[in-house]
Amino acid sequence: MATNVNAMAGSMQEEFATIIFKYSASPKDNDLGKLAHEFAALHNINLKPLKKTIQHVLELLNHAIQQSQPTSEFVEHLTHAGMDLAPAKLFATKWEHSRAQLLQRTHQVMLSSNKLVNLTWKVGITSATNLVPELGATYVQLRFELDSTTETIELSVESFYRFLANMEALQAHMHFLMG
Protein backbone atom coordinates (compact mmCIF):
# COMPACT_ATOMS: atom_id res chain seq x y z
CA MET A 1 0.00 0.00 0.00
CA ALA A 2 2.97 2.32 0.45
CA THR A 3 3.31 1.98 -3.32
CA ASN A 4 0.14 4.10 -3.67
CA VAL A 5 2.15 7.07 -2.41
CA ASN A 6 4.31 6.72 -5.53
CA ALA A 7 1.29 7.50 -7.73
CA MET A 8 0.69 10.83 -5.97
CA ALA A 9 2.10 14.07 -7.36
CA GLY A 10 4.91 15.72 -5.37
CA SER A 11 2.68 18.30 -3.69
CA MET A 12 0.14 15.58 -2.87
CA GLN A 13 2.89 13.47 -1.29
CA GLU A 14 3.95 16.45 0.81
CA GLU A 15 0.37 17.05 1.97
CA PHE A 16 -0.16 13.33 2.63
CA ALA A 17 3.03 13.14 4.72
CA THR A 18 1.94 16.22 6.65
CA ILE A 19 -1.42 14.59 7.44
CA ILE A 20 0.26 11.36 8.60
CA PHE A 21 2.71 13.13 10.90
CA LYS A 22 0.12 15.63 12.13
CA TYR A 23 -2.14 12.77 13.17
CA SER A 24 0.71 10.75 14.68
CA ALA A 25 1.89 13.71 16.76
CA SER A 26 -1.50 14.18 18.42
CA PRO A 27 -4.15 11.59 17.50
CA LYS A 28 -6.56 12.88 20.15
CA ASP A 29 -6.57 16.34 18.57
CA ASN A 30 -6.99 15.19 14.96
CA ASP A 31 -9.83 13.23 13.41
CA LEU A 32 -8.10 10.92 10.93
CA GLY A 33 -11.37 10.15 9.14
CA LYS A 34 -12.04 13.85 8.61
CA LEU A 35 -8.47 14.46 7.43
CA ALA A 36 -8.74 11.54 4.98
CA HIS A 37 -12.14 12.71 3.65
CA GLU A 38 -10.83 16.24 3.11
CA PHE A 39 -7.69 14.96 1.38
CA ALA A 40 -9.70 12.62 -0.87
CA ALA A 41 -12.20 15.36 -1.76
CA LEU A 42 -9.51 17.94 -2.44
CA HIS A 43 -7.56 15.64 -4.76
CA ASN A 44 -10.57 13.79 -6.18
CA ILE A 45 -9.34 10.32 -5.21
CA ASN A 46 -11.15 7.21 -3.99
CA LEU A 47 -11.36 7.04 -0.21
CA LYS A 48 -11.13 3.24 0.09
CA PRO A 49 -7.58 2.83 -1.30
CA LEU A 50 -6.57 6.02 0.53
CA LYS A 51 -7.66 4.46 3.84
CA LYS A 52 -5.57 1.36 3.12
CA THR A 53 -2.58 3.53 2.23
CA ILE A 54 -2.98 5.59 5.40
CA GLN A 55 -3.25 2.42 7.48
CA HIS A 56 -0.13 0.91 5.92
CA VAL A 57 1.96 4.07 6.22
CA LEU A 58 0.84 4.51 9.85
CA GLU A 59 1.89 0.92 10.56
CA LEU A 60 5.31 1.65 9.05
CA LEU A 61 5.58 4.84 11.11
CA ASN A 62 4.50 3.07 14.31
CA HIS A 63 7.14 0.42 13.68
CA ALA A 64 9.73 3.17 13.28
CA ILE A 65 8.58 4.73 16.55
CA GLN A 66 8.68 1.42 18.42
CA GLN A 67 12.15 0.64 17.07
CA SER A 68 13.30 4.26 17.50
CA GLN A 69 14.71 4.00 13.99
CA PRO A 70 17.28 6.46 12.73
CA THR A 71 16.34 8.31 9.55
CA SER A 72 18.40 6.08 7.27
CA GLU A 73 16.68 2.93 8.57
CA PHE A 74 13.29 4.60 8.18
CA VAL A 75 14.04 5.34 4.50
CA GLU A 76 15.19 1.76 4.00
CA HIS A 77 12.04 0.46 5.70
CA LEU A 78 9.79 2.60 3.49
CA THR A 79 11.54 1.63 0.26
CA HIS A 80 11.45 -2.03 1.27
CA ALA A 81 7.66 -1.61 1.68
CA GLY A 82 7.44 -0.39 -1.93
CA MET A 83 7.73 3.37 -1.65
CA ASP A 84 10.02 5.07 -4.18
CA LEU A 85 13.13 6.78 -2.86
CA ALA A 86 11.87 10.37 -3.42
CA PRO A 87 8.69 10.04 -1.31
CA ALA A 88 10.60 7.92 1.23
CA LYS A 89 13.11 10.78 1.63
CA LEU A 90 10.21 13.23 2.00
CA PHE A 91 8.75 11.08 4.79
CA ALA A 92 12.23 10.73 6.30
CA THR A 93 12.59 14.51 6.46
CA LYS A 94 9.29 14.74 8.32
CA TRP A 95 10.43 11.84 10.54
CA GLU A 96 13.68 13.65 11.30
CA HIS A 97 11.84 16.82 12.35
CA SER A 98 9.19 15.10 14.48
CA ARG A 99 11.03 11.98 15.71
CA ALA A 100 11.80 13.31 19.20
CA GLN A 101 8.24 14.55 19.69
CA LEU A 102 6.73 11.25 18.50
CA LEU A 103 9.01 9.19 20.74
CA GLN A 104 8.27 11.43 23.72
CA ARG A 105 4.51 11.22 23.15
CA THR A 106 4.71 7.43 22.89
CA HIS A 107 6.62 7.19 26.16
CA GLN A 108 4.16 9.53 27.89
CA VAL A 109 1.22 7.42 26.70
CA MET A 110 2.92 4.24 27.91
CA LEU A 111 3.70 5.72 31.32
CA SER A 112 0.28 7.26 31.80
CA SER A 113 -1.62 4.18 30.70
CA ASN A 114 0.13 1.76 33.08
CA LYS A 115 0.23 3.42 36.48
CA LEU A 116 1.15 1.20 39.39
CA VAL A 117 -1.71 1.29 41.88
CA ASN A 118 -0.47 -1.27 44.41
CA LEU A 119 2.30 -3.81 44.87
CA THR A 120 1.96 -6.71 47.29
CA TRP A 121 4.32 -9.58 47.96
CA LYS A 122 4.19 -12.90 49.76
CA VAL A 123 6.86 -15.40 50.66
CA GLY A 124 6.06 -19.07 50.15
CA ILE A 125 7.57 -22.52 50.25
CA THR A 126 6.93 -24.95 47.40
CA SER A 127 5.58 -28.41 47.69
CA ALA A 128 6.87 -30.92 45.19
CA THR A 129 5.02 -31.09 41.88
CA ASN A 130 5.86 -32.32 38.43
CA LEU A 131 6.89 -28.72 37.56
CA VAL A 132 8.87 -28.06 40.77
CA PRO A 133 10.67 -31.23 41.81
CA GLU A 134 12.18 -29.62 44.92
CA LEU A 135 10.21 -29.73 48.13
CA GLY A 136 10.68 -26.69 50.32
CA ALA A 137 12.13 -24.23 47.79
CA THR A 138 11.47 -20.66 48.91
CA TYR A 139 9.85 -18.23 46.48
CA VAL A 140 8.45 -14.71 46.48
CA GLN A 141 5.13 -13.92 44.82
CA LEU A 142 4.71 -10.34 43.58
CA ARG A 143 1.32 -8.94 42.64
CA PHE A 144 1.36 -5.76 40.57
CA GLU A 145 -1.96 -3.92 40.45
CA LEU A 146 -1.92 -1.51 37.53
CA ASP A 147 -4.72 0.86 36.62
CA SER A 148 -5.73 -1.41 33.75
CA THR A 149 -4.82 -4.94 34.90
CA THR A 150 -3.27 -7.08 37.62
CA GLU A 151 -0.20 -9.23 37.09
CA THR A 152 1.28 -11.85 39.40
CA ILE A 153 4.77 -13.28 39.13
CA GLU A 154 6.70 -15.76 41.23
CA LEU A 155 10.45 -15.44 41.68
CA SER A 156 13.09 -17.43 43.47
CA VAL A 157 14.59 -15.54 46.39
CA GLU A 158 17.77 -14.98 44.37
CA SER A 159 15.77 -13.55 41.44
CA PHE A 160 13.75 -11.40 43.85
CA TYR A 161 16.95 -9.82 45.24
CA ARG A 162 18.16 -9.12 41.69
CA PHE A 163 14.76 -7.53 40.97
CA LEU A 164 15.11 -5.33 44.07
CA ALA A 165 18.63 -4.29 43.06
CA ASN A 166 17.35 -3.34 39.60
CA MET A 167 14.47 -1.34 41.12
CA GLU A 168 16.89 0.52 43.41
CA ALA A 169 19.13 1.31 40.43
CA LEU A 170 16.09 2.50 38.46
CA GLN A 171 14.96 4.66 41.39
CA ALA A 172 18.42 6.25 41.63
CA HIS A 173 18.36 6.87 37.86
CA MET A 174 14.91 8.49 38.06
CA HIS A 175 16.00 10.71 40.98
CA PHE A 176 19.02 11.76 38.94
CA LEU A 177 16.84 12.65 35.94
CA MET A 178 14.31 14.54 38.08
CA GLY A 179 16.93 16.47 40.10
Coordinates of C-alpha atoms in Angstrom, one line a residue:
M1 CA 0.0 0.0 0.0
A2 CA 3.0 2.3 0.4
T3 CA 3.3 2.0 -3.3
N4 CA 0.1 4.1 -3.7
V5 CA 2.1 7.1 -2.4
N6 CA 4.3 6.7 -5.5
A7 CA 1.3 7.5 -7.7
M8 CA 0.7 10.8 -6.0
A9 CA 2.1 14.1 -7.4
G10 CA 4.9 15.7 -5.4
S11 CA 2.7 18.3 -3.7
M12 CA 0.1 15.6 -2.9
Q13 CA 2.9 13.5 -1.3
E14 CA 3.9 16.5 0.8
E15 CA 0.4 17.0 2.0
F16 CA -0.2 13.3 2.6
A17 CA 3.0 13.1 4.7
T18 CA 1.9 16.2 6.7
I19 CA -1.4 14.6 7.4
I20 CA 0.3 11.4 8.6
F21 CA 2.7 13.1 10.9
K22 CA 0.1 15.6 12.1
Y23 CA -2.1 12.8 13.2
S24 CA 0.7 10.8 14.7
A25 CA 1.9 13.7 16.8
S26 CA -1.5 14.2 18.4
P27 CA -4.1 11.6 17.5
K28 CA -6.6 12.9 20.1
D29 CA -6.6 16.3 18.6
N30 CA -7.0 15.2 15.0
D31 CA -9.8 13.2 13.4
L32 CA -8.1 10.9 10.9
G33 CA -11.4 10.2 9.1
K34 CA -12.0 13.8 8.6
L35 CA -8.5 14.5 7.4
A36 CA -8.7 11.5 5.0
H37 CA -12.1 12.7 3.6
E38 CA -10.8 16.2 3.1
F39 CA -7.7 15.0 1.4
A40 CA -9.7 12.6 -0.9
A41 CA -12.2 15.4 -1.8
L42 CA -9.5 17.9 -2.4
H43 CA -7.6 15.6 -4.8
N44 CA -10.6 13.8 -6.2
I45 CA -9.3 10.3 -5.2
N46 CA -11.1 7.2 -4.0
L47 CA -11.4 7.0 -0.2
K48 CA -11.1 3.2 0.1
P49 CA -7.6 2.8 -1.3
L50 CA -6.6 6.0 0.5
K51 CA -7.7 4.5 3.8
K52 CA -5.6 1.4 3.1
T53 CA -2.6 3.5 2.2
I54 CA -3.0 5.6 5.4
Q55 CA -3.3 2.4 7.5
H56 CA -0.1 0.9 5.9
V57 CA 2.0 4.1 6.2
L58 CA 0.8 4.5 9.9
E59 CA 1.9 0.9 10.6
L60 CA 5.3 1.7 9.1
L61 CA 5.6 4.8 11.1
N62 CA 4.5 3.1 14.3
H63 CA 7.1 0.4 13.7
A64 CA 9.7 3.2 13.3
I65 CA 8.6 4.7 16.5
Q66 CA 8.7 1.4 18.4
Q67 CA 12.2 0.6 17.1
S68 CA 13.3 4.3 17.5
Q69 CA 14.7 4.0 14.0
P70 CA 17.3 6.5 12.7
T71 CA 16.3 8.3 9.5
S72 CA 18.4 6.1 7.3
E73 CA 16.7 2.9 8.6
F74 CA 13.3 4.6 8.2
V75 CA 14.0 5.3 4.5
E76 CA 15.2 1.8 4.0
H77 CA 12.0 0.5 5.7
L78 CA 9.8 2.6 3.5
T79 CA 11.5 1.6 0.3
H80 CA 11.4 -2.0 1.3
A81 CA 7.7 -1.6 1.7
G82 CA 7.4 -0.4 -1.9
M83 CA 7.7 3.4 -1.6
D84 CA 10.0 5.1 -4.2
L85 CA 13.1 6.8 -2.9
A86 CA 11.9 10.4 -3.4
P87 CA 8.7 10.0 -1.3
A88 CA 10.6 7.9 1.2
K89 CA 13.1 10.8 1.6
L90 CA 10.2 13.2 2.0
F91 CA 8.8 11.1 4.8
A92 CA 12.2 10.7 6.3
T93 CA 12.6 14.5 6.5
K94 CA 9.3 14.7 8.3
W95 CA 10.4 11.8 10.5
E96 CA 13.7 13.6 11.3
H97 CA 11.8 16.8 12.3
S98 CA 9.2 15.1 14.5
R99 CA 11.0 12.0 15.7
A100 CA 11.8 13.3 19.2
Q101 CA 8.2 14.6 19.7
L102 CA 6.7 11.3 18.5
L103 CA 9.0 9.2 20.7
Q104 CA 8.3 11.4 23.7
R105 CA 4.5 11.2 23.2
T106 CA 4.7 7.4 22.9
H107 CA 6.6 7.2 26.2
Q108 CA 4.2 9.5 27.9
V109 CA 1.2 7.4 26.7
M110 CA 2.9 4.2 27.9
L111 CA 3.7 5.7 31.3
S112 CA 0.3 7.3 31.8
S113 CA -1.6 4.2 30.7
N114 CA 0.1 1.8 33.1
K115 CA 0.2 3.4 36.5
L116 CA 1.1 1.2 39.4
V117 CA -1.7 1.3 41.9
N118 CA -0.5 -1.3 44.4
L119 CA 2.3 -3.8 44.9
T120 CA 2.0 -6.7 47.3
W121 CA 4.3 -9.6 48.0
K122 CA 4.2 -12.9 49.8
V123 CA 6.9 -15.4 50.7
G124 CA 6.1 -19.1 50.2
I125 CA 7.6 -22.5 50.2
T126 CA 6.9 -24.9 47.4
S127 CA 5.6 -28.4 47.7
A128 CA 6.9 -30.9 45.2
T129 CA 5.0 -31.1 41.9
N130 CA 5.9 -32.3 38.4
L131 CA 6.9 -28.7 37.6
V132 CA 8.9 -28.1 40.8
P133 CA 10.7 -31.2 41.8
E134 CA 12.2 -29.6 44.9
L135 CA 10.2 -29.7 48.1
G136 CA 10.7 -26.7 50.3
A137 CA 12.1 -24.2 47.8
T138 CA 11.5 -20.7 48.9
Y139 CA 9.9 -18.2 46.5
V140 CA 8.5 -14.7 46.5
Q141 CA 5.1 -13.9 44.8
L142 CA 4.7 -10.3 43.6
R143 CA 1.3 -8.9 42.6
F144 CA 1.4 -5.8 40.6
E145 CA -2.0 -3.9 40.5
L146 CA -1.9 -1.5 37.5
D147 CA -4.7 0.9 36.6
S148 CA -5.7 -1.4 33.8
T149 CA -4.8 -4.9 34.9
T150 CA -3.3 -7.1 37.6
E151 CA -0.2 -9.2 37.1
T152 CA 1.3 -11.8 39.4
I153 CA 4.8 -13.3 39.1
E154 CA 6.7 -15.8 41.2
L155 CA 10.4 -15.4 41.7
S156 CA 13.1 -17.4 43.5
V157 CA 14.6 -15.5 46.4
E158 CA 17.8 -15.0 44.4
S159 CA 15.8 -13.5 41.4
F160 CA 13.8 -11.4 43.9
Y161 CA 17.0 -9.8 45.2
R162 CA 18.2 -9.1 41.7
F163 CA 14.8 -7.5 41.0
L164 CA 15.1 -5.3 44.1
A165 CA 18.6 -4.3 43.1
N166 CA 17.3 -3.3 39.6
M167 CA 14.5 -1.3 41.1
E168 CA 16.9 0.5 43.4
A169 CA 19.1 1.3 40.4
L170 CA 16.1 2.5 38.5
Q171 CA 15.0 4.7 41.4
A172 CA 18.4 6.3 41.6
H173 CA 18.4 6.9 37.9
M174 CA 14.9 8.5 38.1
H175 CA 16.0 10.7 41.0
F176 CA 19.0 11.8 38.9
L177 CA 16.8 12.6 35.9
M178 CA 14.3 14.5 38.1
G179 CA 16.9 16.5 40.1

